[in-house]
């Protein structure tokens, strides 16, 4: 059977890497249908692509669709989408000069190997249920997304096409490339980063709390970084507030493991987080109002410490387990807010995690940081509260 052929021009290195060369081109989304195989995968991968119907993948598709729509609207900073395909056999290969190469191939010989979730999202916006089943979504939904669909159709998405200029690639080699891409772990392992600046339920919840306790009036919450600098006008970061909330709701285990993907299930069910929210707010509001003078006077104290704020979340968790009422939460927040948070305050000597430094003037953490420091601070704050209640 004679092969159908298409031609694609793009920037191409003459160097081979991993037995393949890479051609980079910008292709309008509407042209993807003609240039690549979007609806077929090898039998060996059919089971893998069935997982598109799983809850996790459906969430990822929705996030990808939101990112694409936001990018088209220039609403937020999002990385431009890109796709990588591999082609089994090149029918012709022509160098056009200045690094530009034209290759000819049969679209049916191509397979998506990276950017699969992005492709699913694009196809759904374009009007298909998903790219590996030719099934149109409802007419009403297609009409509703008409503007976005039209804008996406003409958007030039970056496409990387992998090929061998010397001999055809076997289907096994193409599948291996897919597996290598899907198993790649190029990013630094930092789970909390994934939740920052993302429109996830946890972020929405944290922002609602920040608004309810008027955090802006104390300096606000920094969202662009996980740490504060001395020059920052903020009182805390979104990352710290996320940790505080995770600790308040689920305790030290959830806080320690950055369980940012659990909102909506188990201890983080919608009912539970709605119930505990007023307790978090009234405690933090009372603490902030009591510590306000210290927040305004100096930044070199434990009241600006990420660990201290996380410990406040664990205090809230403990008080909630003890079934304290809202009035008791407000009182506890106010009592802890009146502590002297300067690092030279003598009362810190009663905390197991802190000892005087070499100068004998300031207290420093001697636990090595992390969970041990949070737990020790939490125990000290709870002991302090207990003593004041007598």
XYZ file of C-alpha atoms in Angstrom:
390
model
C 0.000 0.000 0.000
C 1.384 3.385 -1.013
C 2.122 5.618 1.910
C 0.372 8.971 2.233
C 2.984 11.645 2.750
C 3.247 15.104 4.275
C 6.183 17.472 4.546
C 7.320 19.425 7.599
C 10.024 22.074 7.835
C 11.818 23.002 11.016
C 15.017 23.780 12.822
C 17.107 20.628 13.085
C 20.458 19.769 14.571
C 22.637 17.578 12.434
C 23.820 15.761 15.541
C 22.261 12.454 16.586
C 21.377 11.941 20.248
C 20.112 8.603 21.502
C 19.962 7.285 17.917
C 17.561 10.040 16.819
C 17.618 13.606 15.549
C 15.103 16.256 16.549
C 13.247 18.649 14.283
C 11.583 21.603 15.992
C 8.667 23.396 14.350
C 5.680 25.542 15.205
C 2.482 23.897 13.992
C -1.021 25.321 14.189
C -3.182 23.089 16.379
C -5.688 22.622 13.545
C -2.872 21.193 11.392
C -1.925 18.555 13.984
C -4.747 16.396 12.594
C -3.112 16.276 9.176
C 0.520 16.003 10.235
C 0.371 13.391 12.997
C -1.505 10.321 14.142
C -3.619 11.483 17.078
C -6.072 8.636 17.447
C -4.041 5.443 17.225
C -1.406 3.905 19.468
C 0.387 0.525 19.304
C -1.398 -2.387 20.947
C 1.293 -2.520 23.620
C 0.301 0.977 24.801
C -3.478 0.690 24.657
C -3.697 -0.324 28.313
C -1.464 2.571 29.352
C -3.638 5.099 27.524
C -6.798 3.679 29.081
C -5.600 5.239 32.326
C -6.691 8.574 30.847
C -10.033 7.829 32.477
C -8.508 7.663 35.962
C -9.327 10.394 38.467
C -5.756 11.677 38.639
C -5.395 11.975 34.880
C -8.778 13.641 34.514
C -7.693 16.237 37.085
C -4.461 16.781 35.148
C -6.380 17.246 31.907
C -8.631 19.846 33.521
C -5.584 21.694 34.883
C -3.969 21.544 31.432
C -7.149 22.878 29.793
C -7.290 25.715 32.318
C -3.628 26.513 31.646
C -4.190 26.546 27.881
C -7.235 28.803 28.201
C -5.375 31.126 30.580
C -2.447 31.256 28.167
C -4.671 32.094 25.216
C -6.292 34.860 27.279
C -2.882 36.124 28.472
C -4.374 35.935 31.972
C -1.472 34.395 33.894
C 2.104 33.283 33.338
C 2.001 29.698 32.033
C 4.596 27.771 30.005
C 3.688 27.553 26.293
C 2.527 24.019 25.444
C 4.756 21.662 23.480
C 4.367 18.177 22.036
C 6.885 15.524 21.015
C 6.197 12.899 18.362
C 8.364 10.148 16.936
C 8.164 8.992 13.317
C 9.116 5.446 12.353
C 10.281 6.079 8.797
C 11.405 9.161 6.898
C 10.496 9.086 3.188
C 12.793 11.974 2.290
C 15.177 14.334 4.061
C 16.304 17.655 2.570
C 18.591 20.330 4.037
C 17.348 23.831 3.147
C 20.150 25.810 4.803
C 20.691 27.721 8.035
C 19.749 24.715 10.092
C 16.354 24.307 8.412
C 15.444 20.785 7.289
C 12.435 19.460 5.391
C 11.348 15.897 6.040
C 8.657 13.857 4.330
C 6.797 11.096 6.154
C 3.476 9.280 6.536
C 1.394 10.763 9.415
C 0.215 7.250 10.292
C 3.840 6.355 11.111
C 3.948 8.901 13.959
C 3.224 8.508 17.664
C 2.980 10.965 20.567
C 5.728 10.313 23.136
C 5.673 13.451 25.321
C 2.990 15.990 26.153
C 0.204 13.396 26.146
C -1.876 15.222 28.777
C -1.448 18.469 26.831
C -2.619 16.711 23.664
C -5.682 15.301 25.458
C -6.514 18.796 26.715
C -6.130 20.335 23.254
C -8.300 17.712 21.633
C -11.042 18.153 24.217
C -11.030 21.923 23.708
C -11.083 21.269 19.950
C -14.266 19.233 20.337
C -13.160 15.626 20.786
C -13.843 13.602 23.928
C -10.219 12.512 23.876
C -7.653 12.084 21.091
C -7.639 8.287 21.054
C -11.351 7.868 20.428
C -13.061 9.714 17.593
C -16.067 10.780 19.577
C -17.343 14.304 19.581
C -18.293 15.995 22.829
C -21.773 17.494 23.147
C -22.766 20.211 20.686
C -23.730 22.549 23.526
C -20.296 22.287 25.137
C -18.611 22.791 21.767
C -20.631 25.954 21.160
C -19.912 27.170 24.689
C -16.175 26.851 24.063
C -16.405 28.286 20.555
C -14.156 31.304 21.141
C -11.422 29.331 22.903
C -11.679 26.543 20.324
C -11.183 28.983 17.457
C -8.250 30.701 19.156
C -6.601 27.366 19.920
C -7.094 26.126 16.350
C -4.824 28.878 15.018
C -2.300 28.748 17.871
C 1.197 27.636 16.714
C 2.160 24.965 19.243
C 5.795 23.894 19.457
C 6.294 20.383 18.084
C 9.432 18.275 18.363
C 9.622 15.437 15.867
C 12.119 12.660 16.567
C 13.395 10.638 13.615
C 16.325 8.658 12.284
C 17.723 10.035 9.013
C 19.583 6.814 8.195
C 17.199 3.900 8.867
C 13.580 3.355 9.970
C 12.870 3.119 13.682
C 11.130 -0.010 14.881
C 7.825 0.210 16.690
C 9.626 -1.161 19.726
C 12.051 1.773 19.572
C 9.128 4.224 19.414
C 7.483 2.609 22.436
C 10.791 2.750 24.302
C 10.988 6.496 23.653
C 7.475 6.924 25.036
C 8.415 4.994 28.177
C 11.614 7.030 28.631
C 9.690 10.294 28.436
C 6.900 9.139 30.747
C 9.391 7.955 33.361
C 11.621 11.059 33.213
C 12.251 12.821 36.542
C 14.067 15.972 35.496
C 12.530 18.347 38.017
C 13.721 18.856 41.553
C 11.589 16.881 43.998
C 9.669 19.577 45.857
C 5.982 18.595 46.224
C 4.952 21.854 47.877
C 6.086 23.829 44.829
C 3.399 22.107 42.767
C 0.674 23.747 44.786
C 2.066 27.287 44.777
C 0.398 29.777 42.438
C -1.927 27.042 41.200
C -5.707 27.278 41.279
C -6.105 24.196 43.457
C -8.696 23.766 46.227
C -5.980 23.997 48.867
C -4.749 27.344 47.528
C -8.287 28.702 47.378
C -8.876 27.578 50.960
C -5.654 29.211 52.193
C -6.435 32.453 50.376
C -9.917 32.505 51.905
C -8.390 32.138 55.367
C -5.858 34.899 54.638
C -8.733 37.144 53.602
C -10.902 36.222 56.602
C -8.140 37.060 59.103
C -7.238 40.272 57.216
C -3.674 39.083 56.685
C -3.025 41.987 54.300
C -3.333 44.420 57.195
C -0.316 42.741 58.811
C 1.829 42.718 55.654
C 0.137 40.088 53.526
C 1.189 36.748 52.098
C 4.005 36.341 49.578
C 3.044 33.972 46.748
C 6.110 34.187 44.511
C 8.565 32.435 46.841
C 8.643 29.919 49.679
C 10.844 32.205 51.805
C 10.825 35.775 53.068
C 13.770 38.123 52.893
C 14.400 40.855 55.451
C 13.400 43.464 52.869
C 10.046 41.830 52.084
C 7.002 43.738 53.356
C 5.083 40.476 53.843
C 4.385 38.754 57.137
C 4.441 35.207 55.734
C 4.387 33.179 52.516
C 1.687 31.118 50.847
C 3.910 28.053 51.291
C 4.032 28.638 55.055
C 0.266 29.154 55.239
C -0.253 25.920 53.308
C 1.879 24.068 55.854
C 0.026 25.748 58.729
C -3.347 24.707 57.281
C -2.214 21.142 56.557
C -1.032 20.840 60.155
C -4.189 22.397 61.590
C -6.422 19.986 59.683
C -4.413 16.769 59.575
C -1.631 17.086 62.125
C 2.130 16.610 61.889
C 2.102 13.672 59.455
C 0.262 15.555 56.720
C 2.241 18.709 57.335
C 5.524 16.845 57.204
C 4.810 15.045 53.945
C 3.365 18.008 52.047
C 0.122 16.162 51.337
C -1.123 18.897 49.028
C -3.154 16.560 46.801
C -5.521 15.215 49.452
C -8.046 18.049 49.623
C -11.522 16.630 49.188
C -10.913 13.220 50.773
C -10.446 11.642 54.198
C -9.520 14.135 56.892
C -9.650 16.825 54.222
C -13.245 16.229 53.145
C -15.271 19.313 52.212
C -17.414 18.899 55.322
C -14.448 18.718 57.703
C -12.460 21.603 56.237
C -15.568 23.796 56.336
C -16.135 22.859 59.976
C -12.582 23.557 61.159
C -12.109 26.740 59.145
C -13.694 29.136 61.696
C -11.430 27.705 64.412
C -8.303 28.303 62.323
C -9.438 31.833 61.540
C -10.364 32.909 65.063
C -7.116 31.533 66.510
C -4.902 33.195 63.894
C -6.818 36.459 64.038
C -6.358 36.600 67.819
C -2.674 35.677 67.552
C -1.986 38.301 64.893
C -3.735 41.062 66.795
C -1.779 40.233 69.947
C 1.601 39.950 68.215
C 1.030 42.934 65.908
C 3.308 45.328 67.804
C 6.188 42.863 67.534
C 5.495 42.254 63.826
C 5.793 45.972 63.187
C 8.806 46.617 65.406
C 11.299 43.976 64.298
C 11.638 41.040 61.883
C 14.482 39.191 63.535
C 12.301 37.163 65.854
C 10.566 33.805 65.968
C 7.252 35.470 65.060
C 8.533 35.572 61.447
C 9.819 31.998 61.564
C 8.266 29.541 59.117
C 8.647 26.813 61.729
C 6.822 28.852 64.366
C 3.852 29.408 62.040
C 3.751 25.702 61.231
C 3.780 24.976 64.962
C 0.775 27.262 65.388
C -1.037 24.995 62.921
C -0.227 21.977 65.094
C -1.442 23.841 68.194
C -4.734 24.488 66.406
C -4.956 20.784 65.531
C -4.419 19.785 69.182
C -6.992 22.259 70.489
C -9.515 21.017 67.936
C -8.959 17.400 68.993
C -9.592 18.519 72.566
C -12.946 19.940 71.389
C -12.207 23.486 72.537
C -14.886 26.012 71.601
C -14.380 29.145 69.523
C -14.017 31.348 72.580
C -11.239 29.110 73.913
C -9.510 29.198 70.514
C -9.577 32.993 70.521
C -8.192 33.114 74.055
C -5.393 30.649 73.183
C -4.402 32.661 70.112
C -4.304 35.886 72.138
C -2.228 34.293 74.923
C 0.375 32.961 72.487
C 0.403 36.265 70.632
C 1.543 38.021 73.798
C 4.684 35.881 74.071
C 7.970 37.693 73.626
C 9.168 36.376 70.253
C 12.547 38.100 70.277
C 15.336 35.526 70.067
C 16.870 36.875 73.263
C 13.739 36.245 75.375
C 14.727 34.081 78.351
C 11.578 31.969 78.293
C 12.861 30.163 75.165
C 15.310 28.360 77.443
C 12.391 26.162 78.507
C 11.934 24.870 74.946
C 13.864 21.644 74.304
C 14.709 22.702 70.754
C 16.406 25.980 71.654
C 19.697 26.846 73.338
C 21.752 30.015 73.676
C 24.298 30.597 70.940
C 28.033 31.162 71.517
C 27.456 34.808 72.368
C 25.002 33.849 75.093
C 22.609 36.493 73.762
C 20.252 34.726 71.347
C 18.489 31.379 71.276
C 18.987 29.100 68.298
C 17.549 25.821 67.093
C 19.658 22.800 68.077
C 17.485 20.031 66.615
C 18.742 20.330 63.051
C 15.416 21.732 61.899
C 12.466 20.072 60.199
C 9.852 18.051 62.032
C 11.808 17.774 65.301
C 11.919 21.573 65.635
C 8.190 21.945 64.821
C 7.177 19.312 67.341
C 9.387 20.760 70.087
C 8.015 24.267 69.504
C 4.454 22.933 69.454
C 4.946 21.105 72.753
C 6.391 24.234 74.336
C 3.503 26.416 73.148
C 0.955 23.876 74.405
C 2.723 23.692 77.777
C 2.705 27.484 77.982
C -1.041 27.528 77.266
C -1.679 24.841 79.858
C 0.190 26.792 82.521
C -1.773 29.983 81.770
C -5.061 28.100 82.027
C -4.398 27.113 85.668
